[in-house]
Amino acid sequence: MTKIVFMGTPTFSVPILEGLLESGYEVLAVVTQPDRPVGRKHTITPPPVKVAALKHDLLVLQPEKISGSLEMAKIAELAPDLIITAAFGQFLPEKLLQIPRLGAINVHASLLPKYRGGAPVHYAIMNGDDKTGVTIMEMIKKMDAGAIYKQAEIPITKNDDVGTMFEKLSLLGKELLLDTLPDLITGNVTKIPQKEDEVTFSPNITREQEMIDWQKTAEAIDNHVRGLRPWPIAFTTYEGVRWKIWNVTPLNETTKEIPGTIIKKDKSQLWVACGANSVLALNELQPAGKGKQTITAFLNGVGQKVMQGDKLGE
């Protein structure tokens, strides 16, 4: 039986771990990020993969930094045949990659060589891509640069956001990994080098990237909002106060107003001028210090002071 050390952290990783267990692979240990404070009360919360691993009485290792750690020494002691990672969240040192006789492989949520890095799903949606996918790849010292074992595509619809795509890609990744493993274990899989001239990157989202640029078209802003939902969430400002923007709709309307101008306001609608004379309706938002609200609840509450002609993003 092939002995595996699994490394993953968020909800994306859980179906992949569960798939390995359901298929009879021996998981010697699960390596995940340390418990972290979550929410306004900073409640110390275990990562989803830890919760899943403990349900199966698996050994859980949680190094703050894997390189040179006691947990890395423990992995060497376990002598796995294979390391499998899925959104683990840390670089793996070369010494660790050399431990398993079958090497280390990664379930990456993009069609490599497009979108190497930590936020491939965010960038695919923000850039308006109509498809993305999963790559099963060899892990090497350079980030996401190893040879490709297998890939599978999936469409991105106009209703998708990061949350829905992670759910779809996790299940797709599980299926693709389980399809790849038998051939990889028997040495019957072909590795395809990545085309370096086609490489693009998807670094982690910065605070500045979360801000809505009203000079962009309504469609591009819709992509931006969905590409940052359910985290970290796009925002704009009104009179210096931050509004998180959860849901918007590009409208089949035009305007000559300056981008960022509120061009229509009644008890249930708030329309904003965008770039290229396009118009966007705000559907859900979250004013600073408040919970997420429908636009109707907002306009009949704290949003009553908002007036047509006011500017967002200033």
Short mmCIF file of C-alpha atoms in Angstrom, two decimals:
data_model
loop_
_atom_site.label_atom_id
_atom_site.label_comp_id
_atom_site.label_asym_id
_atom_site.label_seq_id
_atom_site.Cartn_x
_atom_site.Cartn_y
_atom_site.Cartn_z
CA MET A 1 0.00 0.00 0.00
CA THR A 2 1.31 3.43 -0.93
CA LYS A 3 2.08 5.48 2.16
CA ILE A 4 1.27 9.19 1.85
CA VAL A 5 1.89 12.37 3.82
CA PHE A 6 -0.85 14.88 2.93
CA MET A 7 -0.28 18.62 3.24
CA GLY A 8 -3.19 21.06 2.98
CA THR A 9 -5.02 23.72 4.95
CA PRO A 10 -8.34 25.27 3.73
CA THR A 11 -11.70 23.77 2.81
CA PHE A 12 -10.40 23.25 -0.75
CA SER A 13 -8.06 20.54 0.57
CA VAL A 14 -10.64 18.53 2.53
CA PRO A 15 -12.40 16.59 -0.31
CA ILE A 16 -8.96 15.69 -1.70
CA LEU A 17 -7.85 14.22 1.64
CA GLU A 18 -11.19 12.44 2.01
CA GLY A 19 -10.84 11.02 -1.50
CA LEU A 20 -7.44 9.51 -0.67
CA LEU A 21 -8.85 7.85 2.45
CA GLU A 22 -11.96 6.56 0.65
CA SER A 23 -9.74 5.06 -2.06
CA GLY A 24 -7.71 3.08 0.47
CA TYR A 25 -4.44 5.03 0.46
CA GLU A 26 -2.56 4.96 3.76
CA VAL A 27 -2.22 8.53 5.03
CA LEU A 28 0.59 8.49 7.61
CA ALA A 29 0.17 12.12 8.65
CA VAL A 30 -1.57 15.35 7.73
CA VAL A 31 0.50 18.53 7.78
CA THR A 32 -1.41 21.81 8.00
CA GLN A 33 -1.04 25.40 9.17
CA PRO A 34 -1.24 26.20 12.92
CA ASP A 35 -4.58 27.13 14.50
CA ARG A 36 -5.22 30.85 13.95
CA PRO A 37 -7.45 33.56 15.50
CA VAL A 38 -10.59 34.09 13.39
CA GLY A 39 -13.32 36.76 13.41
CA ARG A 40 -13.87 39.87 15.48
CA LYS A 41 -13.43 37.90 18.72
CA HIS A 42 -10.19 36.35 17.43
CA THR A 43 -11.37 32.86 18.33
CA ILE A 44 -8.54 30.36 17.92
CA THR A 45 -9.76 28.08 15.11
CA PRO A 46 -8.24 24.94 13.60
CA PRO A 47 -7.84 24.75 9.81
CA PRO A 48 -10.55 22.70 8.03
CA VAL A 49 -8.03 20.01 7.08
CA LYS A 50 -7.08 19.50 10.74
CA VAL A 51 -10.75 19.04 11.64
CA ALA A 52 -11.15 16.45 8.87
CA ALA A 53 -7.92 14.65 9.83
CA LEU A 54 -8.88 14.33 13.49
CA LYS A 55 -12.22 12.76 12.49
CA HIS A 56 -10.16 9.95 10.98
CA ASP A 57 -7.73 9.77 13.95
CA LEU A 58 -4.83 10.79 11.70
CA LEU A 59 -1.56 12.20 13.02
CA VAL A 60 -1.66 16.01 12.58
CA LEU A 61 1.50 18.13 12.32
CA GLN A 62 1.24 21.95 12.41
CA PRO A 63 4.61 23.64 11.87
CA GLU A 64 4.74 27.43 11.89
CA LYS A 65 7.46 27.01 9.27
CA ILE A 66 8.11 23.57 7.77
CA SER A 67 11.73 24.12 6.76
CA GLY A 68 14.09 22.72 9.42
CA SER A 69 11.23 22.05 11.84
CA LEU A 70 10.70 19.09 14.19
CA GLU A 71 7.65 18.27 12.06
CA MET A 72 9.87 17.94 8.99
CA ALA A 73 12.10 15.52 10.93
CA LYS A 74 8.97 13.56 11.84
CA ILE A 75 8.01 13.27 8.16
CA ALA A 76 11.48 11.90 7.41
CA GLU A 77 11.04 9.37 10.21
CA LEU A 78 7.68 8.27 8.77
CA ALA A 79 9.39 7.59 5.40
CA PRO A 80 6.35 8.15 3.12
CA ASP A 81 6.30 6.90 -0.46
CA LEU A 82 4.70 10.13 -1.65
CA ILE A 83 3.90 13.66 -0.45
CA ILE A 84 0.70 15.23 -1.80
CA THR A 85 -0.01 18.93 -1.29
CA ALA A 86 -3.21 20.88 -1.95
CA ALA A 87 -3.20 24.55 -0.90
CA PHE A 88 -0.84 23.92 2.03
CA GLY A 89 0.29 27.54 2.20
CA GLN A 90 4.06 27.19 2.64
CA PHE A 91 7.05 26.54 0.38
CA LEU A 92 8.50 23.05 0.74
CA PRO A 93 12.30 22.87 1.09
CA GLU A 94 14.25 20.68 -1.32
CA LYS A 95 15.31 18.37 1.53
CA LEU A 96 11.66 17.59 2.21
CA LEU A 97 10.88 17.00 -1.48
CA GLN A 98 13.69 14.43 -1.61
CA ILE A 99 12.31 12.28 1.23
CA PRO A 100 9.58 10.26 -0.60
CA ARG A 101 10.74 7.66 -3.12
CA LEU A 102 7.94 8.71 -5.51
CA GLY A 103 8.55 12.41 -4.96
CA ALA A 104 6.02 15.12 -4.13
CA ILE A 105 3.04 16.24 -6.21
CA ASN A 106 0.71 19.22 -5.96
CA VAL A 107 -2.96 19.75 -6.79
CA HIS A 108 -2.84 23.30 -8.20
CA ALA A 109 -6.03 25.26 -8.94
CA SER A 110 -5.16 26.60 -12.39
CA LEU A 111 -4.20 25.47 -15.86
CA LEU A 112 -0.44 25.82 -15.48
CA PRO A 113 1.70 27.51 -16.66
CA LYS A 114 -1.04 30.14 -16.27
CA TYR A 115 -1.37 31.57 -12.75
CA ARG A 116 1.53 30.22 -10.75
CA GLY A 117 1.25 31.43 -7.16
CA GLY A 118 -1.08 31.64 -4.21
CA ALA A 119 -4.26 33.17 -5.67
CA PRO A 120 -4.93 31.53 -9.07
CA VAL A 121 -8.72 31.36 -8.68
CA HIS A 122 -9.00 35.02 -7.66
CA TYR A 123 -7.04 36.15 -10.73
CA ALA A 124 -8.92 33.90 -13.16
CA ILE A 125 -12.25 35.49 -12.15
CA MET A 126 -10.93 39.05 -11.82
CA ASN A 127 -9.42 38.82 -15.31
CA GLY A 128 -12.74 37.66 -16.77
CA ASP A 129 -11.48 34.25 -17.87
CA ASP A 130 -14.20 31.92 -19.15
CA LYS A 131 -12.46 28.79 -17.89
CA THR A 132 -9.91 27.55 -15.40
CA GLY A 133 -8.93 24.12 -14.14
CA VAL A 134 -6.72 21.88 -12.04
CA THR A 135 -3.18 20.70 -12.65
CA ILE A 136 -1.54 17.67 -11.04
CA MET A 137 2.15 18.57 -11.10
CA GLU A 138 5.55 17.50 -9.88
CA MET A 139 6.88 19.64 -7.04
CA ILE A 140 10.34 21.10 -7.44
CA LYS A 141 12.25 23.81 -5.59
CA LYS A 142 10.87 26.59 -7.82
CA MET A 143 7.27 27.52 -7.00
CA ASP A 144 4.62 25.83 -9.21
CA ALA A 145 7.24 25.27 -11.93
CA GLY A 146 7.37 21.46 -11.98
CA ALA A 147 6.34 19.22 -14.86
CA ILE A 148 2.65 18.54 -15.48
CA TYR A 149 1.17 15.06 -15.01
CA LYS A 150 -2.47 15.81 -15.86
CA GLN A 151 -4.89 18.73 -16.30
CA ALA A 152 -8.66 19.17 -16.44
CA GLU A 153 -10.70 22.25 -17.39
CA ILE A 154 -13.89 23.71 -15.95
CA PRO A 155 -15.94 26.76 -17.11
CA ILE A 156 -16.28 29.95 -15.06
CA THR A 157 -19.84 31.30 -15.28
CA LYS A 158 -20.98 34.86 -14.60
CA ASN A 159 -22.56 33.60 -11.37
CA ASP A 160 -19.33 32.09 -10.02
CA ASP A 161 -17.17 33.61 -7.34
CA VAL A 162 -14.06 32.36 -5.54
CA GLY A 163 -16.19 30.35 -3.12
CA THR A 164 -18.15 28.45 -5.78
CA MET A 165 -15.06 27.87 -7.91
CA PHE A 166 -13.08 26.50 -4.97
CA GLU A 167 -15.87 23.98 -4.34
CA LYS A 168 -15.92 22.90 -8.00
CA LEU A 169 -12.12 22.82 -8.35
CA SER A 170 -11.70 20.84 -5.14
CA LEU A 171 -13.95 18.06 -6.44
CA LEU A 172 -12.31 18.20 -9.86
CA GLY A 173 -8.88 18.05 -8.20
CA LYS A 174 -9.87 15.02 -6.16
CA GLU A 175 -11.06 13.15 -9.27
CA LEU A 176 -7.98 14.10 -11.28
CA LEU A 177 -5.59 13.13 -8.48
CA LEU A 178 -7.22 9.73 -7.96
CA ASP A 179 -7.09 9.17 -11.73
CA THR A 180 -3.39 10.08 -11.83
CA LEU A 181 -2.08 8.17 -8.81
CA PRO A 182 -2.20 4.57 -10.12
CA ASP A 183 -0.09 5.44 -13.17
CA LEU A 184 2.27 7.62 -11.15
CA ILE A 185 2.83 4.85 -8.59
CA THR A 186 3.59 2.27 -11.30
CA GLY A 187 5.78 4.70 -13.27
CA ASN A 188 3.47 4.79 -16.28
CA VAL A 189 2.75 8.51 -16.33
CA THR A 190 4.29 11.02 -18.72
CA LYS A 191 5.60 14.34 -17.39
CA ILE A 192 5.13 17.39 -19.61
CA PRO A 193 7.44 20.37 -18.95
CA GLN A 194 5.72 23.74 -18.58
CA LYS A 195 6.19 26.25 -21.40
CA GLU A 196 8.17 29.03 -19.74
CA ASP A 197 7.15 31.62 -22.36
CA GLU A 198 3.49 31.10 -21.36
CA VAL A 199 3.99 31.55 -17.60
CA THR A 200 1.83 34.08 -15.72
CA PHE A 201 1.68 34.68 -11.99
CA SER A 202 -1.05 35.11 -9.38
CA PRO A 203 0.56 36.48 -6.21
CA ASN A 204 -1.47 36.90 -3.05
CA ILE A 205 -4.02 39.73 -3.18
CA THR A 206 -2.84 43.01 -1.65
CA ARG A 207 -4.97 45.51 0.27
CA GLU A 208 -4.64 47.97 -2.63
CA GLN A 209 -6.03 45.42 -5.08
CA GLU A 210 -9.23 45.10 -3.05
CA MET A 211 -10.24 48.70 -3.82
CA ILE A 212 -12.71 49.18 -6.69
CA ASP A 213 -11.50 51.32 -9.57
CA TRP A 214 -14.62 53.04 -10.90
CA GLN A 215 -12.76 53.93 -14.11
CA LYS A 216 -13.13 50.28 -15.13
CA THR A 217 -16.24 49.11 -16.96
CA ALA A 218 -19.24 47.76 -15.05
CA GLU A 219 -18.47 44.25 -16.33
CA ALA A 220 -14.82 44.48 -15.17
CA ILE A 221 -15.96 45.68 -11.73
CA ASP A 222 -18.41 42.76 -11.53
CA ASN A 223 -15.47 40.42 -12.26
CA HIS A 224 -13.45 42.22 -9.58
CA VAL A 225 -16.20 41.84 -6.95
CA ARG A 226 -16.77 38.14 -7.71
CA GLY A 227 -13.01 37.54 -7.84
CA LEU A 228 -12.66 38.76 -4.25
CA ARG A 229 -15.76 37.08 -2.77
CA PRO A 230 -16.14 35.59 -0.16
CA TRP A 231 -12.69 36.81 0.79
CA PRO A 232 -11.08 39.28 1.04
CA ILE A 233 -14.03 41.32 -0.41
CA ALA A 234 -13.77 44.35 -2.69
CA PHE A 235 -14.38 47.77 -1.19
CA THR A 236 -15.02 51.39 -2.06
CA THR A 237 -15.29 54.50 0.10
CA TYR A 238 -18.08 57.00 0.71
CA GLU A 239 -17.17 60.24 2.49
CA GLY A 240 -14.00 58.52 3.70
CA VAL A 241 -15.85 55.52 5.16
CA ARG A 242 -15.25 52.06 3.76
CA TRP A 243 -18.06 50.04 2.20
CA LYS A 244 -17.39 46.37 1.40
CA ILE A 245 -19.15 45.52 -1.85
CA TRP A 246 -20.53 41.95 -1.92
CA ASN A 247 -22.75 41.80 -4.98
CA VAL A 248 -23.28 43.94 -8.07
CA THR A 249 -24.96 43.73 -11.48
CA PRO A 250 -23.76 45.39 -14.71
CA LEU A 251 -26.76 47.11 -16.31
CA ASN A 252 -27.76 47.59 -19.91
CA GLU A 253 -27.69 51.36 -19.38
CA THR A 254 -25.33 54.20 -20.30
CA THR A 255 -24.37 57.46 -18.61
CA LYS A 256 -22.23 60.50 -19.26
CA GLU A 257 -21.53 61.06 -15.55
CA ILE A 258 -18.02 60.81 -14.09
CA PRO A 259 -17.14 57.24 -12.97
CA GLY A 260 -17.96 56.72 -9.30
CA THR A 261 -20.98 59.07 -9.40
CA ILE A 262 -24.26 57.78 -7.95
CA ILE A 263 -26.68 58.32 -10.82
CA LYS A 264 -29.85 56.78 -9.38
CA LYS A 265 -31.11 56.30 -5.86
CA ASP A 266 -34.53 55.26 -4.62
CA LYS A 267 -35.71 52.94 -1.82
CA SER A 268 -34.45 49.78 -3.50
CA GLN A 269 -31.85 50.76 -6.13
CA LEU A 270 -28.42 52.40 -6.14
CA TRP A 271 -26.77 52.82 -9.55
CA VAL A 272 -23.19 53.96 -10.06
CA ALA A 273 -21.48 55.37 -13.17
CA CYS A 274 -18.48 53.32 -14.33
CA GLY A 275 -15.86 53.56 -17.07
CA ALA A 276 -16.73 53.60 -20.79
CA ASN A 277 -20.15 55.13 -19.93
CA SER A 278 -21.32 51.88 -18.31
CA VAL A 279 -23.57 51.54 -15.24
CA LEU A 280 -23.49 49.19 -12.25
CA ALA A 281 -26.21 48.38 -9.69
CA LEU A 282 -25.11 47.68 -6.11
CA ASN A 283 -27.06 44.70 -4.71
CA GLU A 284 -25.36 43.91 -1.39
CA LEU A 285 -22.87 45.86 0.67
CA GLN A 286 -21.45 46.11 4.17
CA PRO A 287 -20.89 49.57 5.66
CA ALA A 288 -18.00 49.88 8.14
CA GLY A 289 -18.93 48.41 11.52
CA LYS A 290 -22.15 46.83 10.20
CA GLY A 291 -23.20 43.47 8.85
CA LYS A 292 -23.79 42.57 5.20
CA GLN A 293 -27.05 44.13 3.92
CA THR A 294 -29.25 44.02 0.87
CA ILE A 295 -29.34 47.34 -0.96
CA THR A 296 -32.99 47.82 0.11
CA ALA A 297 -32.11 47.37 3.80
CA PHE A 298 -29.15 49.69 3.41
CA LEU A 299 -31.06 52.48 1.63
CA ASN A 300 -33.82 52.38 4.22
CA GLY A 301 -31.30 52.45 7.08
CA VAL A 302 -27.81 53.91 7.31
CA GLY A 303 -27.85 54.65 3.57
CA GLN A 304 -30.69 57.20 3.77
CA LYS A 305 -28.17 60.05 3.72
CA VAL A 306 -26.70 58.91 0.39
CA MET A 307 -27.79 61.21 -2.42
CA GLN A 308 -27.85 61.07 -6.20
CA GLY A 309 -24.77 62.91 -7.45
CA ASP A 310 -22.59 61.80 -4.54
CA LYS A 311 -19.24 60.21 -5.42
CA LEU A 312 -17.80 56.84 -4.42
CA GLY A 313 -14.12 56.13 -4.12
CA GLU A 314 -13.02 59.59 -3.02
#
